[in-house]
mmCIF file of C-alpha atoms in Angstrom:
data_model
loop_
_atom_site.group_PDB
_atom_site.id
_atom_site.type_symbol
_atom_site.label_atom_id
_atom_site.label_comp_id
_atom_site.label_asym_id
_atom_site.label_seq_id
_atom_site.Cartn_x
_atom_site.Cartn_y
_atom_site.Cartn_z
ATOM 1 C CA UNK A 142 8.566 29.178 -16.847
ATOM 2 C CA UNK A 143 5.778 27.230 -14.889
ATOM 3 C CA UNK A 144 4.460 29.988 -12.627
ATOM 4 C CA UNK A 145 2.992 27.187 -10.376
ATOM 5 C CA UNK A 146 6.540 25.272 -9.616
ATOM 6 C CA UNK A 147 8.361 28.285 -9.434
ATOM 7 C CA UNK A 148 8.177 31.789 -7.838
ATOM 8 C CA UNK A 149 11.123 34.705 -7.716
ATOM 9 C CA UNK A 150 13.522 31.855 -7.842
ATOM 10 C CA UNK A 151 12.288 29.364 -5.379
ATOM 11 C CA UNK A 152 10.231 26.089 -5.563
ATOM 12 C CA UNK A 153 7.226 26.608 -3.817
ATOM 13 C CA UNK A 154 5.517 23.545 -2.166
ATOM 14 C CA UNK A 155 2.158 22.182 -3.603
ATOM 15 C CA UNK A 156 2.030 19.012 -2.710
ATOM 16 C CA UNK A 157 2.920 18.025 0.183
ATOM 17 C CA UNK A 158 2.185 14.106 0.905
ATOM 18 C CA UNK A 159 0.158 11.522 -0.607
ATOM 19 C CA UNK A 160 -2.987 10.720 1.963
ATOM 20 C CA UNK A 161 -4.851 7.532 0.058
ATOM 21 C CA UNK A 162 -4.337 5.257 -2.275
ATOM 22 C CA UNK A 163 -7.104 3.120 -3.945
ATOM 23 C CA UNK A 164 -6.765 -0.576 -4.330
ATOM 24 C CA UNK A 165 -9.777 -2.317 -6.343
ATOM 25 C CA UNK A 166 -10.811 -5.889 -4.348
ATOM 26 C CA UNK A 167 -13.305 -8.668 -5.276
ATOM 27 C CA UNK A 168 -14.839 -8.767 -1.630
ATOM 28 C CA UNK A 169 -13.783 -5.792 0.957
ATOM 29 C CA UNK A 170 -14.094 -8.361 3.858
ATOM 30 C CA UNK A 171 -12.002 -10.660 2.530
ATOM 31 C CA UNK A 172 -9.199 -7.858 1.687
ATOM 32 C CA UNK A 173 -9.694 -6.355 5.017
ATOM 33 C CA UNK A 174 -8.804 -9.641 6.951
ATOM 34 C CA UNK A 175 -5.745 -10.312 4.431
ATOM 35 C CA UNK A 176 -4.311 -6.368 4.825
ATOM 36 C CA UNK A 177 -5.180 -6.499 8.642
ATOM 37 C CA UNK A 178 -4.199 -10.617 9.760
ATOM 38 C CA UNK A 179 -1.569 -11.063 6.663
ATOM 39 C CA UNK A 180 0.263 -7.344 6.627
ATOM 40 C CA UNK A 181 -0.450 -6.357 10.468
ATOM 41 C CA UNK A 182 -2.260 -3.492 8.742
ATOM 42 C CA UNK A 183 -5.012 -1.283 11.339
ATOM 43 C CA UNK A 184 -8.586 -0.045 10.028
ATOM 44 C CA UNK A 185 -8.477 3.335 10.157
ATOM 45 C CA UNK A 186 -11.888 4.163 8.635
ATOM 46 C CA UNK A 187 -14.818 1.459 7.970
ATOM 47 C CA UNK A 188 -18.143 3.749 7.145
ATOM 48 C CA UNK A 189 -21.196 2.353 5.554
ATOM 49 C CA UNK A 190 -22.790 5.510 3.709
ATOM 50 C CA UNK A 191 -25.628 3.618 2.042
ATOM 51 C CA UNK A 192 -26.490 -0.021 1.469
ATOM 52 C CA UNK A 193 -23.613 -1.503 -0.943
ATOM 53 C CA UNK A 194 -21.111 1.651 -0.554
ATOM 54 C CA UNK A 195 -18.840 1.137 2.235
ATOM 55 C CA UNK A 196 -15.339 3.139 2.824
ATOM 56 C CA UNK A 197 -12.755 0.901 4.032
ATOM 57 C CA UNK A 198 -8.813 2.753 4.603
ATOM 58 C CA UNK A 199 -5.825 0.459 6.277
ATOM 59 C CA UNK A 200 -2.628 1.790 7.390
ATOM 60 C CA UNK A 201 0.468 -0.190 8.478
ATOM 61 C CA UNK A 202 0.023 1.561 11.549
ATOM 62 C CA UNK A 203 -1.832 4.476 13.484
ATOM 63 C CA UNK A 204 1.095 7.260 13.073
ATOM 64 C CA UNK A 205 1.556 6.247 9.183
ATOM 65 C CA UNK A 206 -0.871 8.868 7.643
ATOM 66 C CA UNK A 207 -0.910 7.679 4.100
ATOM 67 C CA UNK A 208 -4.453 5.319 3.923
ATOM 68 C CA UNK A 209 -5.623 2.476 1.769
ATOM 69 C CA UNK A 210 -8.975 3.016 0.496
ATOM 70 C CA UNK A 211 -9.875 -0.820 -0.156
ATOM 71 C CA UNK A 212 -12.527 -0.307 -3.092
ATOM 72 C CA UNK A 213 -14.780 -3.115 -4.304
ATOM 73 C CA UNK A 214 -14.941 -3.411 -8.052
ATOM 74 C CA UNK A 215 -18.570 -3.031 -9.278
ATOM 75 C CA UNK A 216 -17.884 -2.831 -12.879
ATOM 76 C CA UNK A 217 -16.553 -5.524 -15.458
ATOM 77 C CA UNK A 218 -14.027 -2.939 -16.107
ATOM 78 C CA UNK A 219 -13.002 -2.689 -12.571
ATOM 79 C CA UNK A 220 -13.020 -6.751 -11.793
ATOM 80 C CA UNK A 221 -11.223 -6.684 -14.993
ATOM 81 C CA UNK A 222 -8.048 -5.370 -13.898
ATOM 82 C CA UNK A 223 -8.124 -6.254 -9.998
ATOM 83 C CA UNK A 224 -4.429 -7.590 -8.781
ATOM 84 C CA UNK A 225 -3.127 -5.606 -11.736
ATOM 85 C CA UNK A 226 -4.053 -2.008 -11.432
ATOM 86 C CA UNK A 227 -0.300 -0.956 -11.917
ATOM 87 C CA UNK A 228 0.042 -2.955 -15.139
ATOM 88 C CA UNK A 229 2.087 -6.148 -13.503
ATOM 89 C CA UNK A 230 4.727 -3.570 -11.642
ATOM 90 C CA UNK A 231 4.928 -2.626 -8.420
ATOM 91 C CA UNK A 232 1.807 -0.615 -6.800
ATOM 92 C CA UNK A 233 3.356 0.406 -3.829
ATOM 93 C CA UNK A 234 6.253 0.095 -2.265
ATOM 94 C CA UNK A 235 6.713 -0.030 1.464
ATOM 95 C CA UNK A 236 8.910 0.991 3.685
ATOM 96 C CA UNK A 237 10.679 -1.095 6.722
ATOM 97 C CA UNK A 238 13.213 -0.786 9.714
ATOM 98 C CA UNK A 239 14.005 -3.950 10.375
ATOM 99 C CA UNK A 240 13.392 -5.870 6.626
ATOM 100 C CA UNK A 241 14.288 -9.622 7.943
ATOM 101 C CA UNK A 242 11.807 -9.921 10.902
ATOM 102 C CA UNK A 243 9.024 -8.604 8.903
ATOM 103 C CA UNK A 244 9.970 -10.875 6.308
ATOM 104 C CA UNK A 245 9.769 -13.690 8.489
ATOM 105 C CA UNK A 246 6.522 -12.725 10.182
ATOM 106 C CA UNK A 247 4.460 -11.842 6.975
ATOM 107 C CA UNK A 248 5.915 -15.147 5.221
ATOM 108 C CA UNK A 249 5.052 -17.043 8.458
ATOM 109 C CA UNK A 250 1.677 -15.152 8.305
ATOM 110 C CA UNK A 251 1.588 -16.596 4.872
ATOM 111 C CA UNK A 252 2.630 -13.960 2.735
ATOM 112 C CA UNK A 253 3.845 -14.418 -0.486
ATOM 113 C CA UNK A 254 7.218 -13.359 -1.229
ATOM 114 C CA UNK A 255 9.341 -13.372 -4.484
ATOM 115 C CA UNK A 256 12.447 -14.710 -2.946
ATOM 116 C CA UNK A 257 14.383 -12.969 0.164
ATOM 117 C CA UNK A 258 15.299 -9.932 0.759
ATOM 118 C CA UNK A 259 18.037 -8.962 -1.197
ATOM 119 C CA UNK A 260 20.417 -5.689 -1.212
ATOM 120 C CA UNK A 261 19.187 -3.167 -3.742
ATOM 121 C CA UNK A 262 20.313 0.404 -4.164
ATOM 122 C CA UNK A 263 20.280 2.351 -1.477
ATOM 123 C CA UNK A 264 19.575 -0.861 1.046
ATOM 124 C CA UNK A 265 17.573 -4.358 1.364
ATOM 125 C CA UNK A 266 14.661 -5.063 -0.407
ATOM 126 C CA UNK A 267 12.051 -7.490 -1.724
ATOM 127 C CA UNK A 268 8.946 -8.125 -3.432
ATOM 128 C CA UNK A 269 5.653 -9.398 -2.567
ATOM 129 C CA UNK A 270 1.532 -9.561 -3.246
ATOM 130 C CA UNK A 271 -1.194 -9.631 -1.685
ATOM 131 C CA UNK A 272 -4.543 -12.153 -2.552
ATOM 132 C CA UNK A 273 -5.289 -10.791 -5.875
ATOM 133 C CA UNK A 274 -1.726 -10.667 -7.102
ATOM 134 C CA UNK A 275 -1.092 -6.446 -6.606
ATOM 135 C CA UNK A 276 2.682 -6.309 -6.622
ATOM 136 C CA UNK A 277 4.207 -4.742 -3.785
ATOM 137 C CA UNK A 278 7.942 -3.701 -2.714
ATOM 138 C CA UNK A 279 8.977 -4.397 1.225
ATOM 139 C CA UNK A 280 12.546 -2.161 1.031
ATOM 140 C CA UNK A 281 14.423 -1.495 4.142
ATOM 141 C CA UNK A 282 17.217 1.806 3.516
ATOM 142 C CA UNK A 283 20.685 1.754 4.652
ATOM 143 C CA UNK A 284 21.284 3.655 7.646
ATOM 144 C CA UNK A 285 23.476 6.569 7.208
ATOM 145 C CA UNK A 286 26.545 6.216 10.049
ATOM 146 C CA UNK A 287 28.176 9.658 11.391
#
């Protein structure tokens, strides 16, 4: 038995919410005005530590406490795999209550969309990117009645 998972019978609670999420871009400025103007996203942090390190997080909104570090590649390694860190699938995905009107407002914003949105199990969903090609869910969940 895993002594960290379990204790006297019960699950005990490590982890308790992701807080950041790192997404490797070419030029932060340009990924900042595409996550803020494109996805309605708000800076939460911009800090310049030193010349050339700056820490850039987005959220889709103040009371959303899960951040996007926007990180700009400074390796070959990095560039290498920037709008493809999760291997062609989908990074992240988000979550929506009302799936059609922010469909239409990011695609007249001038997202990029891979169709409509579409039912999927357990609701409405579809995909998207963002400039580098990072592919990204929008899914909406059906409301439980009663």
């Amino acid at each position: 038995m895993d002594d960290n998972v379990i204790e006297e019978g019960r699950h005990i609670d490590m982890i308790t919410q992701a807080a950041q999420i790192s997404i490797l871009v070419k030029d932060l400025e340009e990924a900042k005005q595409y996550y803020t103007k494109k996805l309605g996203f708000i800076v939460r942090d911009e800090i310049e530590f030193s010349p050339g390190w700056k820490y850039l997080t987005v959220s889709p909104g103040s009371a959303n406490e899960t951040r996007l570090e926007l990180v700009k590649a400074d390796t070959p390694e990095q560039e290498e795999i920037i709008g493809r860190q999760a291997a062609n699938q989908v990074l992240i995905m988000f979550l929506s209550d009302d799936i059609e009107k922010d469909y239409r407002e990011m695609k007249a914003r001038g997202v990029i969309f891979q169709g409509e949105p579409q039912p999927v199990p357990g609701g409405k969903g579809v995909g998207f990117e963002d400039l580098y090609g990072n592919a990204f869910d929008l899914y909406q969940p059906d409301t439980k009645e009663g």
